[in-house]
Coordinates of C-alpha atoms and ligand atoms in Angstrom, one line a residue:
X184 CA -1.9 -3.6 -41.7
X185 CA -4.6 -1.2 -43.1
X186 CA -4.8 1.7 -41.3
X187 CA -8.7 2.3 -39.8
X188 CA -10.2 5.4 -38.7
X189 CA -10.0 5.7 -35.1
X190 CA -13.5 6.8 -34.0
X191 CA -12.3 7.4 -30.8
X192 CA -9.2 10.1 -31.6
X193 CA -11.4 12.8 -31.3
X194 CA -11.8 12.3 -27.6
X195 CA -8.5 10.4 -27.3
X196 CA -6.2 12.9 -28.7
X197 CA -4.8 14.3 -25.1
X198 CA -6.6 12.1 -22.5
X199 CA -6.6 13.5 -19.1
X200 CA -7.7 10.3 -17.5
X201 CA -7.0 7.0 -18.3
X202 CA -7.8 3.3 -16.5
X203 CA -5.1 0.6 -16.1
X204 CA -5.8 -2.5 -16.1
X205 CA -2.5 -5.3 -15.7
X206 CA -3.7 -8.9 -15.4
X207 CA -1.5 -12.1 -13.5
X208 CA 1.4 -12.3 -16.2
X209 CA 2.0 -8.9 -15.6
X210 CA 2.2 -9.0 -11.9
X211 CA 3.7 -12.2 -11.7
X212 CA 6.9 -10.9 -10.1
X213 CA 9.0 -8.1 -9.6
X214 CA 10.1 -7.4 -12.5
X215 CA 7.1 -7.6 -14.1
X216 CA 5.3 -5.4 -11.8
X217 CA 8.1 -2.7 -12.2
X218 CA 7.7 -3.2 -16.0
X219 CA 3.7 -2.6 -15.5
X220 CA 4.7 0.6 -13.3
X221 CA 6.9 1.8 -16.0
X222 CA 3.7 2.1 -18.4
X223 CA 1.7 4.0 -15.9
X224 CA 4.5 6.3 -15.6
X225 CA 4.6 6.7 -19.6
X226 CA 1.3 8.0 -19.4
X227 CA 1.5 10.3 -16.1
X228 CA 4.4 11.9 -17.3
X229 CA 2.4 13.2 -19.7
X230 CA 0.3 14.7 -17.0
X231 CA -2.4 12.1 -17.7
X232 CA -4.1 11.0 -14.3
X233 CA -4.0 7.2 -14.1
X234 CA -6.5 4.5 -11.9
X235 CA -4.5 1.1 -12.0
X236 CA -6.5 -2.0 -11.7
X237 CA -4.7 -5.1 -10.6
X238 CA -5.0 -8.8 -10.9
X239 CA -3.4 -11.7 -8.5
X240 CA 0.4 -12.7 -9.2
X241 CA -0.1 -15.9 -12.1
X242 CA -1.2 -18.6 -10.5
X243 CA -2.3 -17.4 -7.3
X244 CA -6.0 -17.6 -7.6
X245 CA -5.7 -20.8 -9.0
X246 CA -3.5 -21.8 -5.8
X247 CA -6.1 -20.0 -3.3
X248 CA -9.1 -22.1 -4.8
X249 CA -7.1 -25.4 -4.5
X250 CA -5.7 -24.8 -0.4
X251 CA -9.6 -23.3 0.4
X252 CA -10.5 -27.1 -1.4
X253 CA -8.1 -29.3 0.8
X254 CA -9.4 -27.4 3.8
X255 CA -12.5 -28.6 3.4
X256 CA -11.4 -32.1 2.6
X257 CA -9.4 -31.8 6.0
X258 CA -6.3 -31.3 4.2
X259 CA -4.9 -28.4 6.3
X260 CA -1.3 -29.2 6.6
X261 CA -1.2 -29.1 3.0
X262 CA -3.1 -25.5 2.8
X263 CA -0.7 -24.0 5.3
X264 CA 1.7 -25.1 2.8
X265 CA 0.6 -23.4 -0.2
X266 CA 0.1 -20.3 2.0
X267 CA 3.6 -20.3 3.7
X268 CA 4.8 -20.3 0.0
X269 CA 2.6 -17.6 -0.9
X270 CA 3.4 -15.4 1.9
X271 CA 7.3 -16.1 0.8
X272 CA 6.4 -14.8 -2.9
X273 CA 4.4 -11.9 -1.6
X274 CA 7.3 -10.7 0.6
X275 CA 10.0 -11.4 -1.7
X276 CA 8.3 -9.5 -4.5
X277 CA 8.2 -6.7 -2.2
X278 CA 11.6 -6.7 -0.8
X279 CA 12.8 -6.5 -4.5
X280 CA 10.5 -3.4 -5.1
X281 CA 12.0 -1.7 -2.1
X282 CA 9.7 -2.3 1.1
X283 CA 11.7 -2.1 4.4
X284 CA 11.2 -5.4 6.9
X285 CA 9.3 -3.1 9.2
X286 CA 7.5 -1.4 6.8
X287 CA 4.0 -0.3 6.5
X288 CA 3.6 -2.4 2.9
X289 CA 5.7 -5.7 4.7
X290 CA 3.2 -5.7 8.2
X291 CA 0.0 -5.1 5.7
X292 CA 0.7 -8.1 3.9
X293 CA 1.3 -10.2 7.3
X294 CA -2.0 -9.2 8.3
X295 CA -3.5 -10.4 5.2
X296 CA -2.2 -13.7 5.3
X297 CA -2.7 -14.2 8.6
X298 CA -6.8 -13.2 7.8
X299 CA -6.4 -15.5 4.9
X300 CA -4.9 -18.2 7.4
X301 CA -7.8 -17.9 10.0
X302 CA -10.5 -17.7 7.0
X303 CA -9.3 -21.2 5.5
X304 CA -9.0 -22.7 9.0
X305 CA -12.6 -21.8 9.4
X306 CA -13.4 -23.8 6.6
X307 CA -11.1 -26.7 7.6
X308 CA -13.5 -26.8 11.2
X309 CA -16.3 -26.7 9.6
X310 CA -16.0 -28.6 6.4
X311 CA -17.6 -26.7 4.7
X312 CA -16.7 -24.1 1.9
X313 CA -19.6 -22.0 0.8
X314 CA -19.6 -19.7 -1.9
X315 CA -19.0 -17.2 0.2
X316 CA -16.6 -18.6 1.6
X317 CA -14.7 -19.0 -1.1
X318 CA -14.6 -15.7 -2.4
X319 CA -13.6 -14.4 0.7
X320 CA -10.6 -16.7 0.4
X321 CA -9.7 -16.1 -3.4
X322 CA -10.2 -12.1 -3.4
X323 CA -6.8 -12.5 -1.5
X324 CA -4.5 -12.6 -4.3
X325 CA -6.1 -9.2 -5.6
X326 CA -5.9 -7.6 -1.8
X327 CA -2.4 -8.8 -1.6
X328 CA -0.9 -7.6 -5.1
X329 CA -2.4 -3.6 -5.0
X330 CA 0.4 -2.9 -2.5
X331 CA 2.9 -4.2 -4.7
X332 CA 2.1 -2.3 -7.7
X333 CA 1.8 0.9 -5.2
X334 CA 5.6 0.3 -4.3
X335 CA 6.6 -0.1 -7.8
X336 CA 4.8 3.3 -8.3
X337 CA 6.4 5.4 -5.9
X338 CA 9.8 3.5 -7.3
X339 CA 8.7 5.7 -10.2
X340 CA 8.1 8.6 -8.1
X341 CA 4.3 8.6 -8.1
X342 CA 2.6 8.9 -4.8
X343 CA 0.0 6.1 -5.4
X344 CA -2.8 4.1 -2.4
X345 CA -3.8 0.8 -2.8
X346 CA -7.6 -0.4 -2.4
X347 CA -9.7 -3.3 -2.4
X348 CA -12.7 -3.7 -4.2
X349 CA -14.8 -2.7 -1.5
X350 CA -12.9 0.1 -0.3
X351 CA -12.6 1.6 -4.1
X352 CA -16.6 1.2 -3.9
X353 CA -17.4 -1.8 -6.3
X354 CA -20.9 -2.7 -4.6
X355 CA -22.3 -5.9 -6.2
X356 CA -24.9 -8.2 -5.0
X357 CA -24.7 -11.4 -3.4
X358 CA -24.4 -14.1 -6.4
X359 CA -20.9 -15.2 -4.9
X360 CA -18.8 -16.1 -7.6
X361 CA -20.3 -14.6 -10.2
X362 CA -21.3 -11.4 -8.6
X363 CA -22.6 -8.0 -10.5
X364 CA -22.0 -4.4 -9.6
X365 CA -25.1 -2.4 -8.3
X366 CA -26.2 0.7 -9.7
X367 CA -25.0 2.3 -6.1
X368 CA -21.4 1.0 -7.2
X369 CA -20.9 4.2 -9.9
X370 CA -21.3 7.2 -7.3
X371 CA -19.7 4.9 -4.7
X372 CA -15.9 4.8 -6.9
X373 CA -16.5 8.2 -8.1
X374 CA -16.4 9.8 -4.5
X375 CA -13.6 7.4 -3.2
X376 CA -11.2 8.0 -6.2
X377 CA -11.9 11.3 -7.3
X378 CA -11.3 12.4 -4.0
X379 CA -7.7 10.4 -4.2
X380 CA -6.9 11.6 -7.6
X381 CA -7.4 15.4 -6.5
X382 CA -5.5 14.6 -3.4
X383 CA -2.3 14.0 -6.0
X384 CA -2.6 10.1 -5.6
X385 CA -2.5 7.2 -7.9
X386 CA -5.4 5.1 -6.8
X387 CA -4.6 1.4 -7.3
X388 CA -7.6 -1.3 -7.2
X389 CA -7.3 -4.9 -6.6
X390 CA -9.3 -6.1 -9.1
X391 CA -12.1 -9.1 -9.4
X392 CA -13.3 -8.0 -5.9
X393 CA -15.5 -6.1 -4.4
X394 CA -18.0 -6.0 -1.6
X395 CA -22.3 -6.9 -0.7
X396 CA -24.2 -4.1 1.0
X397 CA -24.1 -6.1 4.0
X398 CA -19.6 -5.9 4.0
X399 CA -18.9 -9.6 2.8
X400 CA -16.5 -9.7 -0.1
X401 CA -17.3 -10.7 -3.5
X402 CA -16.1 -11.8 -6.5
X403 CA -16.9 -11.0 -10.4
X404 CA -15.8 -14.3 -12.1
X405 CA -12.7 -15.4 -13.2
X406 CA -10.8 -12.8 -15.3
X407 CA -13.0 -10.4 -13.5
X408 CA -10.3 -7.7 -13.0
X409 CA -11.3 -6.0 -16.9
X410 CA -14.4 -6.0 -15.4
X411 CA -13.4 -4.2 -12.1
X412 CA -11.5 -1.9 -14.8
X413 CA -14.7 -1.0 -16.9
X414 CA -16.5 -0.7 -13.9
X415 CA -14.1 1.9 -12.4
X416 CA -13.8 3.7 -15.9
X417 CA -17.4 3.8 -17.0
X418 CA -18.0 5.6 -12.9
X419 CA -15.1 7.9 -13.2
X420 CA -15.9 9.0 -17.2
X421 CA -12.4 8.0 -18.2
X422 CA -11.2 8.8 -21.4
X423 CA -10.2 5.1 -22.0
X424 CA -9.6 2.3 -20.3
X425 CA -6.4 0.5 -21.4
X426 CA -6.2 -3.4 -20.7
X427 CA -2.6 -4.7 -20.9
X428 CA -2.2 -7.8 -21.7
X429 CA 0.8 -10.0 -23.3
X430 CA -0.5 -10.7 -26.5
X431 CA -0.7 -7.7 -29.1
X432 CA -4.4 -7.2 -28.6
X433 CA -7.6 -9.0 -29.6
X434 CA -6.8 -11.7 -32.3
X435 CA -8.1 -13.3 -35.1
X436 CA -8.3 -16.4 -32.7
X437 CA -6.1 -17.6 -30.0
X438 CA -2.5 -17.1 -30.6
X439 CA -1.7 -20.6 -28.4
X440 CA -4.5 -22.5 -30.6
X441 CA -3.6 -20.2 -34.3
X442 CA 0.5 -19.0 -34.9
X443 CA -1.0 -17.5 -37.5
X444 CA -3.8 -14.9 -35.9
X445 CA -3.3 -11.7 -36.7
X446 CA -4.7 -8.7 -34.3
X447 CA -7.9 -7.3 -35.0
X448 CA -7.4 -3.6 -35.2
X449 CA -11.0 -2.4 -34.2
X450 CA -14.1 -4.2 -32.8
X451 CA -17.5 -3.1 -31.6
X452 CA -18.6 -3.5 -27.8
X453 CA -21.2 -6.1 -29.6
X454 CA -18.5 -8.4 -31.3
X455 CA -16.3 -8.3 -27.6
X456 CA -19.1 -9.8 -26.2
X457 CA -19.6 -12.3 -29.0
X458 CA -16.0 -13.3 -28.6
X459 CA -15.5 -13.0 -24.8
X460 CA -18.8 -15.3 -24.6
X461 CA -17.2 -17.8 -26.7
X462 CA -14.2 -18.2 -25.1
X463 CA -11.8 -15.9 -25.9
X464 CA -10.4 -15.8 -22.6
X465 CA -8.6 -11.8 -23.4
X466 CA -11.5 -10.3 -22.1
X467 CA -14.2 -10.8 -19.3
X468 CA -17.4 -11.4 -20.7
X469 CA -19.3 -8.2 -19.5
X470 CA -15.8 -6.2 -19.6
X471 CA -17.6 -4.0 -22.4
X472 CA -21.0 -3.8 -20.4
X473 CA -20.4 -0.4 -18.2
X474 CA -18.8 0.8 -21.0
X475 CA -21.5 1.1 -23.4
X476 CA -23.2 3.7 -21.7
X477 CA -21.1 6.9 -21.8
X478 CA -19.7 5.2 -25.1
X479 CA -15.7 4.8 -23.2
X480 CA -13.4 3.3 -25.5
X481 CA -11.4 0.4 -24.4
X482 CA -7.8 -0.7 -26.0
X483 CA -6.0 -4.0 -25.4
X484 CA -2.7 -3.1 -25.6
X485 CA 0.6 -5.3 -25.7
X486 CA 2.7 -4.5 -22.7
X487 CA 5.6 -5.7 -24.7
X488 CA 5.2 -3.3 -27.5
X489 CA 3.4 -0.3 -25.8
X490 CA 3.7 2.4 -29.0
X491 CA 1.5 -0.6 -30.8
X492 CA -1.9 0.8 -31.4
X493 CA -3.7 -2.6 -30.2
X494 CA -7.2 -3.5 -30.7
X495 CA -9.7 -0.7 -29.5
X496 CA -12.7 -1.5 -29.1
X497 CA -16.0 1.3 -29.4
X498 CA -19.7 1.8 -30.2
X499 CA -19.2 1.4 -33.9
X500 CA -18.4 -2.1 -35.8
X501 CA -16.0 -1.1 -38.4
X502 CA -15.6 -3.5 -41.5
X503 CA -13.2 -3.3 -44.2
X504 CA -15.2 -4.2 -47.6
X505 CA -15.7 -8.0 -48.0
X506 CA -14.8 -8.4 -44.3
X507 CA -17.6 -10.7 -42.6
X508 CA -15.9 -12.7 -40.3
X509 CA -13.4 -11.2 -37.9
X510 CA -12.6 -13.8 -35.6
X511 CA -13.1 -17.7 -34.7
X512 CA -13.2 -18.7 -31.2
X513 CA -14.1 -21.8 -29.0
X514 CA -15.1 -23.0 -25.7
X515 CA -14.0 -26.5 -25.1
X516 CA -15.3 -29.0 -21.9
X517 CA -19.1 -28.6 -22.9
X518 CA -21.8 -31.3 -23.0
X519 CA -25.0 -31.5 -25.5
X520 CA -27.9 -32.2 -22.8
X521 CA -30.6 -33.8 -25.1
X522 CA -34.5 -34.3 -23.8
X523 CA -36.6 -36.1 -26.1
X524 CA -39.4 -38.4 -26.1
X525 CA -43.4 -38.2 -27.2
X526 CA -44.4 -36.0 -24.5
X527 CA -42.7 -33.3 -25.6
X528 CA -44.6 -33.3 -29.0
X529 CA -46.7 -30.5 -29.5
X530 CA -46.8 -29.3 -25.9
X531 CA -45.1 -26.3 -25.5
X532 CA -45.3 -26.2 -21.8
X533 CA -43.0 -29.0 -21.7
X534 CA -40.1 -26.4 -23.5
X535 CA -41.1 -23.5 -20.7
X536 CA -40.7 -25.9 -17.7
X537 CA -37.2 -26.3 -19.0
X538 CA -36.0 -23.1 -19.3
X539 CA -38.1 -22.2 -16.3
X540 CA -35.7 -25.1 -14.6
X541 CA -32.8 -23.7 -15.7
X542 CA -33.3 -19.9 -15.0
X543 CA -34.0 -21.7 -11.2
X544 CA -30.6 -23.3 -11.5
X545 CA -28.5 -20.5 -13.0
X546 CA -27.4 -22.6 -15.5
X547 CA -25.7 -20.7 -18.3
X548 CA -26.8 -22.0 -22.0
X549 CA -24.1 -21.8 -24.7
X550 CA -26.8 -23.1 -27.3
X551 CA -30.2 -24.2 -27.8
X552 CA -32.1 -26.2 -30.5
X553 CA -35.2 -27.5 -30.9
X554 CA -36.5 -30.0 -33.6
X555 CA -39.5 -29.0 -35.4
X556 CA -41.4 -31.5 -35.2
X557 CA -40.7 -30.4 -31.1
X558 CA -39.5 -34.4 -30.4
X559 CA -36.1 -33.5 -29.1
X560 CA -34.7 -30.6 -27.2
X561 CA -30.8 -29.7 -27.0
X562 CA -29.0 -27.6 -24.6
X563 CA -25.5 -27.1 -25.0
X564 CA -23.8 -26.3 -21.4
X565 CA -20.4 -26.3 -19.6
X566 CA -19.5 -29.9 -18.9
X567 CA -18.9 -28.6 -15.1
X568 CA -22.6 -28.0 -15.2
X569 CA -23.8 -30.5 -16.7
X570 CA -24.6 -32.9 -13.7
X571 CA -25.8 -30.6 -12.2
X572 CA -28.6 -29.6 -15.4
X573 CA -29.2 -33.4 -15.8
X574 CA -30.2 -33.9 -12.1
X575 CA -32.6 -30.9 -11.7
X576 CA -34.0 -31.8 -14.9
X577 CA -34.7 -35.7 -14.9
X578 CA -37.1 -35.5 -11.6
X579 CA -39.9 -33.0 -12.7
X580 CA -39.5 -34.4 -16.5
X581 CA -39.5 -37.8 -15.5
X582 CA -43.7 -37.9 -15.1
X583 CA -44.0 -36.7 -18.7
X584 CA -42.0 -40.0 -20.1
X585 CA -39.3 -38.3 -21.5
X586 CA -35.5 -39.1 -21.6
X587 CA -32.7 -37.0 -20.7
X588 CA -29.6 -37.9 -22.4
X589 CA -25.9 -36.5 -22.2
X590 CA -23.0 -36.3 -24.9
X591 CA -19.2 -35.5 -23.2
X592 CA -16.4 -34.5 -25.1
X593 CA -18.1 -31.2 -26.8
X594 CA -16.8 -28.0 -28.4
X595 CA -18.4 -24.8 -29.3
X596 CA -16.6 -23.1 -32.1
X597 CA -18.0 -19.9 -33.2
X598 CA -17.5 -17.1 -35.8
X599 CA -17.8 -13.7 -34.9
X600 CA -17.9 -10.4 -37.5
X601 CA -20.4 -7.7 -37.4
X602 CA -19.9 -8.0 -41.6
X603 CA -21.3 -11.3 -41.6
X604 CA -25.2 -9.5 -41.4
X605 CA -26.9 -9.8 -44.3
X606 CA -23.9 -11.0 -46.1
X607 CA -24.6 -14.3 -48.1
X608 CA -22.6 -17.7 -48.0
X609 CA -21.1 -17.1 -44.6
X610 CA -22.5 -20.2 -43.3
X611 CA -21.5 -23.0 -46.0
X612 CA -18.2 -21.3 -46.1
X613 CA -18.1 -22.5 -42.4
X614 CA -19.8 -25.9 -43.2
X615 CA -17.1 -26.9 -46.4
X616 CA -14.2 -25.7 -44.2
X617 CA -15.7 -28.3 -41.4
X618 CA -16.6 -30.6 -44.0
X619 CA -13.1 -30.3 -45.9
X620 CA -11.5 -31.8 -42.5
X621 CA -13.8 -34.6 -42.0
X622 CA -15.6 -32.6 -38.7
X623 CA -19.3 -33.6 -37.7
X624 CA -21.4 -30.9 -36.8
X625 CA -23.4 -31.6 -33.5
X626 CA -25.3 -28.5 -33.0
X627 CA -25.6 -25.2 -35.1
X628 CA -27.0 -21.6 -34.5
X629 CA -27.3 -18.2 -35.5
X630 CA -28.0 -15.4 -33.1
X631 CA -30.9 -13.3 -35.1
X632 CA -28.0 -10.6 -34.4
X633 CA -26.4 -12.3 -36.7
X634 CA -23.4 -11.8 -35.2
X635 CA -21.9 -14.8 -35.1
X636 CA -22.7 -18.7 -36.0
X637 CA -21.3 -21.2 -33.3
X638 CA -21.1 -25.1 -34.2
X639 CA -21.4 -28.0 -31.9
X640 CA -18.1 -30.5 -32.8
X641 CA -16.5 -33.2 -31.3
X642 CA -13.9 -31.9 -28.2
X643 CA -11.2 -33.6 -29.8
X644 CA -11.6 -31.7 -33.4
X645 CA -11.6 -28.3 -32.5
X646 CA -8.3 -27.1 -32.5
X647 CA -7.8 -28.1 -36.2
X648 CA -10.9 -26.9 -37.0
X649 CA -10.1 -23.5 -35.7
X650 CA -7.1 -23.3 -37.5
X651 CA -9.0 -24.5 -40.6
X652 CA -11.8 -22.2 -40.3
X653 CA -9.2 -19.5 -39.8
X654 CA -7.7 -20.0 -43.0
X655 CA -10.9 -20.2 -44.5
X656 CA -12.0 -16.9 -44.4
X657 CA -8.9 -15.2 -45.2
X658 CA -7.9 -14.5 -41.3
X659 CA -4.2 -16.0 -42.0
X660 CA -3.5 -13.1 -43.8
X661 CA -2.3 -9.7 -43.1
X662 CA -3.8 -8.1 -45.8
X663 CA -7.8 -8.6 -44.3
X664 CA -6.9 -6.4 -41.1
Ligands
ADP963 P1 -4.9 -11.3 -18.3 O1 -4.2 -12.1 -17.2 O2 -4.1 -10.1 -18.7 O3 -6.3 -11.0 -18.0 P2 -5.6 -13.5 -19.9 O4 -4.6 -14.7 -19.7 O5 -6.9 -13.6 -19.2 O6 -4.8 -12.2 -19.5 O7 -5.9 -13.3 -21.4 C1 -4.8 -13.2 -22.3 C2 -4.7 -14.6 -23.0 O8 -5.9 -14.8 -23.7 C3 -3.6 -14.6 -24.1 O9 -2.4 -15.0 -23.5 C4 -4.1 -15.6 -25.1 O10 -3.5 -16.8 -25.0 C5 -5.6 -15.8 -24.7 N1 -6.5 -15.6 -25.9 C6 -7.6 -16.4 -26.2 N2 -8.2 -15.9 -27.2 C7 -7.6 -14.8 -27.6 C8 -7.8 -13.9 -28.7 N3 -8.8 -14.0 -29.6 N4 -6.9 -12.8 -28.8 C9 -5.9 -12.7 -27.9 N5 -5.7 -13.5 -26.9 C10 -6.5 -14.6 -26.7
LIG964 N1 -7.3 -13.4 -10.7 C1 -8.6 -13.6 -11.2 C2 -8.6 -14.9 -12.0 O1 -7.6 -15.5 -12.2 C3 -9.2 -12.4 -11.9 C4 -8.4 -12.0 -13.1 O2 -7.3 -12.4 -13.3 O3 -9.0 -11.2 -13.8 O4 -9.7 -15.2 -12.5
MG965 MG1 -7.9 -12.4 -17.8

């Protein structure tokens, strides 16, 4: 590996505060969580003061959004179920990090389930789960595993408080499920936790959570605990914030989809974005955003190998000569959304209604293109949105004969590299390593950023496609990083 300068060791080289952030895998059980401790305590006893940001154990939040979904079919037997089992992981985990039966930790999590219990019955009267609702519902896996990293803590000998969302501060507005923190949010955590850190105390944040002006609980999006963490870094001026994952760091591509990735040593808070956009599911998407502004670096750091330098990600996109391309990614489960038709020809209205349609809708857009000659329109979207864009879009279209049609079975694959500006051939490198596997390109574009490229292609193609792309540009090998 070529060693890169670190732009950040100026600032870095004796951090007095650092954020946390540990994601499902490494809260999954006990052990984990006392392995997750264990790197806190690396760090504190240095005398570095530590915020820990948590996720749900694995597979809880996909549990809570399943039980809240059978309670609204009228499935509650089955939702009791999967919260009976819950409560049994929950209060195992914590007997094995040292909670007493009549403990303060033990009775805090009966509470919570029996909240949780009452909140999914409501939805099984009703029939009804709303996106409040749900968030309510899912932000328990967060509530419920800050207590358990807090005992693992003072296993360590740290005196440490757990919080939700709300109670750390995070203020957001009321797009449920996809919520965004307001600018209130950053005085908010800095009050709550500064006042905990003087006080001696590790302050430990359930993560993806957090709470609207009027009290109702939130959530950020899935894998929106890195989020939680920026947000609580970029609001406490941390030195770093320090995502712990169980891969080595941000990779050429993804490690399940490419044995061969290698990590990326450094990447700009622009190329993140890229990538997290396109699917690289290491980092929420707007992870880097509060970050930006008081120029906080962020690592991604392998839990298993902590003395590994990771990926750190800053301001500055540094590129290794002849590097263009750093990383290929892909979202998979999208649909090409195609309007077309004469009366779309040469009226530009007929292109602002659309988008105008789609703002209305929240609809996110993973890629547009137009034809030139303005006969055909085509939206690339998440296939668990499509119906959704199809319907709001064939009624008020419908009067200007045009025809909305839909292609399943999509992937976006996209290059990312802040090298590839300005840098020549890029692009039919791309196309002859698609073209060398027999791929058909659906869609293409280039953000003016030039940034990245991302292709339309066939669902079933992509994973060979990433690997060949991969190889491609040289991203198999050591030697480029
Ligand atoms: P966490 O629970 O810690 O938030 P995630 O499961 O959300 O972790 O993200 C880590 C996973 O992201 C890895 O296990 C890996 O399979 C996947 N991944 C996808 N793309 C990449 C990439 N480019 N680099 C590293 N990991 C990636
Ligand atoms: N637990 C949440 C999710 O699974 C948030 C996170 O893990 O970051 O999406
Ligand atoms: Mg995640």
């Amino acid at each position: 590996m070529t060693a890169l300068p670190d732009p950040a060791s100026a600032r870095t080289s004796s951090p007095r505060l650092l954020v946390m952030k540990f994601g499902g895998t490494l809260m999954g059980s006990s052990a984990a969580i006392r392995h997750s401790a264990s790197l806190v305590g690396r760090s504190t006893a240095q005398g570095v003061n530590v915020v820990v940001v948590v996720s749900a154990m694995t597979g809880v939040t996909n549990q809570l959004l399943k039980l809240a979904e059978a309670a609204e079919t009228g499935e509650i037997a089955f939702a009791n179920d999967e919260i009976a089992f819950m409560r049994n992981r929950h209060f195992t985990a914590a007997q094995e990090l040292g909670a007493a039966p009549d403990s303060e930790t033990v009775r805090d999590i009966r509470e919570m389930h029996e909240t949780l219990r009452q909140a999914v019955y409501g939805v099984y009267l009703l029939r009804e789960l709303t996106l409040r609702s749900r968030d309510l519902i899912v932000s328990f896996g967060e509530r419920l595993a800050a207590p358990l990293m807090a005992l693992a803590l003072a296993q360590t000998g740290l005196n440490s408080h757990a919080l939700t969302g709300g109670q750390a501060g995070i203020l957001t507005d009321s797009h449920f499920g996809n919520a965004k923190p307001l600018p209130l949010t950053y005085t908010r955590v800095r009050d709550r936790l500064e006042g905990l850190l003087n006080a001696g105390l590790t302050p430990v944040v359930a993560g993806f959570m957090g709470e609207t002006e009027k009290g109702a609980t939130s959530t950020l999006g899935r894998g929106g605990t890195d989020f939680s963490a920026t947000i609580v870094g970029a609001a406490l001026h941390a030195d770093e914030v320090w995502t712990w994952k169980d891969v080595d760091g941000f990779m050429s591509a993804d490690p399940r989809a490419v044995p061969r990735a290698q990590t990326i040593a450094q990447l700009s808070y622009g190329e993140v974005m890229e990538l997290a956009y396109f699917g690289a599911k290491v980092l929420h998407p707007l992870a880097v955003t509060p970050l930006q502004e008081h120029n906080i670096p962020l690592r991604v750091k392998s839990a298993a190998d902590p003395d590994f330098v990771g990926t750190l990600v800053t301001a500055e996109a540094i590129t290794l000569h002849g590097i263009s391309v750093k990383a290929v990614t892909a979202i998979k489960g999208v649909s090409i959304i195609t309007v077309s038709g004469a009366g779309i020809l040469g009226v530009p209205e007929v292109v602002a209604d659309l988008f105008n349609i789609l703002a209305r809708e929240n609809i996110t857009l993973l890629m547009v293109s137009q034809s030139s000659s303005m006969s055909n329109v085509s939206l690339a979207v998440q296939s668990a949105s499509a119906e959704r864009t199809v319907a709001a879009l064939r009624t008020p279209l419908a009067g200007r004969r045009l025809q909305v049609d839909i292609q399943e079975g999509v992937a976006v694959l996209a290059i990312v590299g802040a090298g590839m500006r300005g840098t020549k051939g890029v692009a039919a490198r791309l196309f002859s390593a698609l073209a060398g596997e027999d791929i058909n390109i659906l869609m293409i574009s280039q953000g003016s950023s030039e940034l990245n490229i991302s292709v339309a292609i066939e669902e079933q193609d992509v994973d060979s496609a990433t690997r060949e792309v991969h190889r491609a540009f040289g991203l198999d090998s050591t030697e480029q990083f």
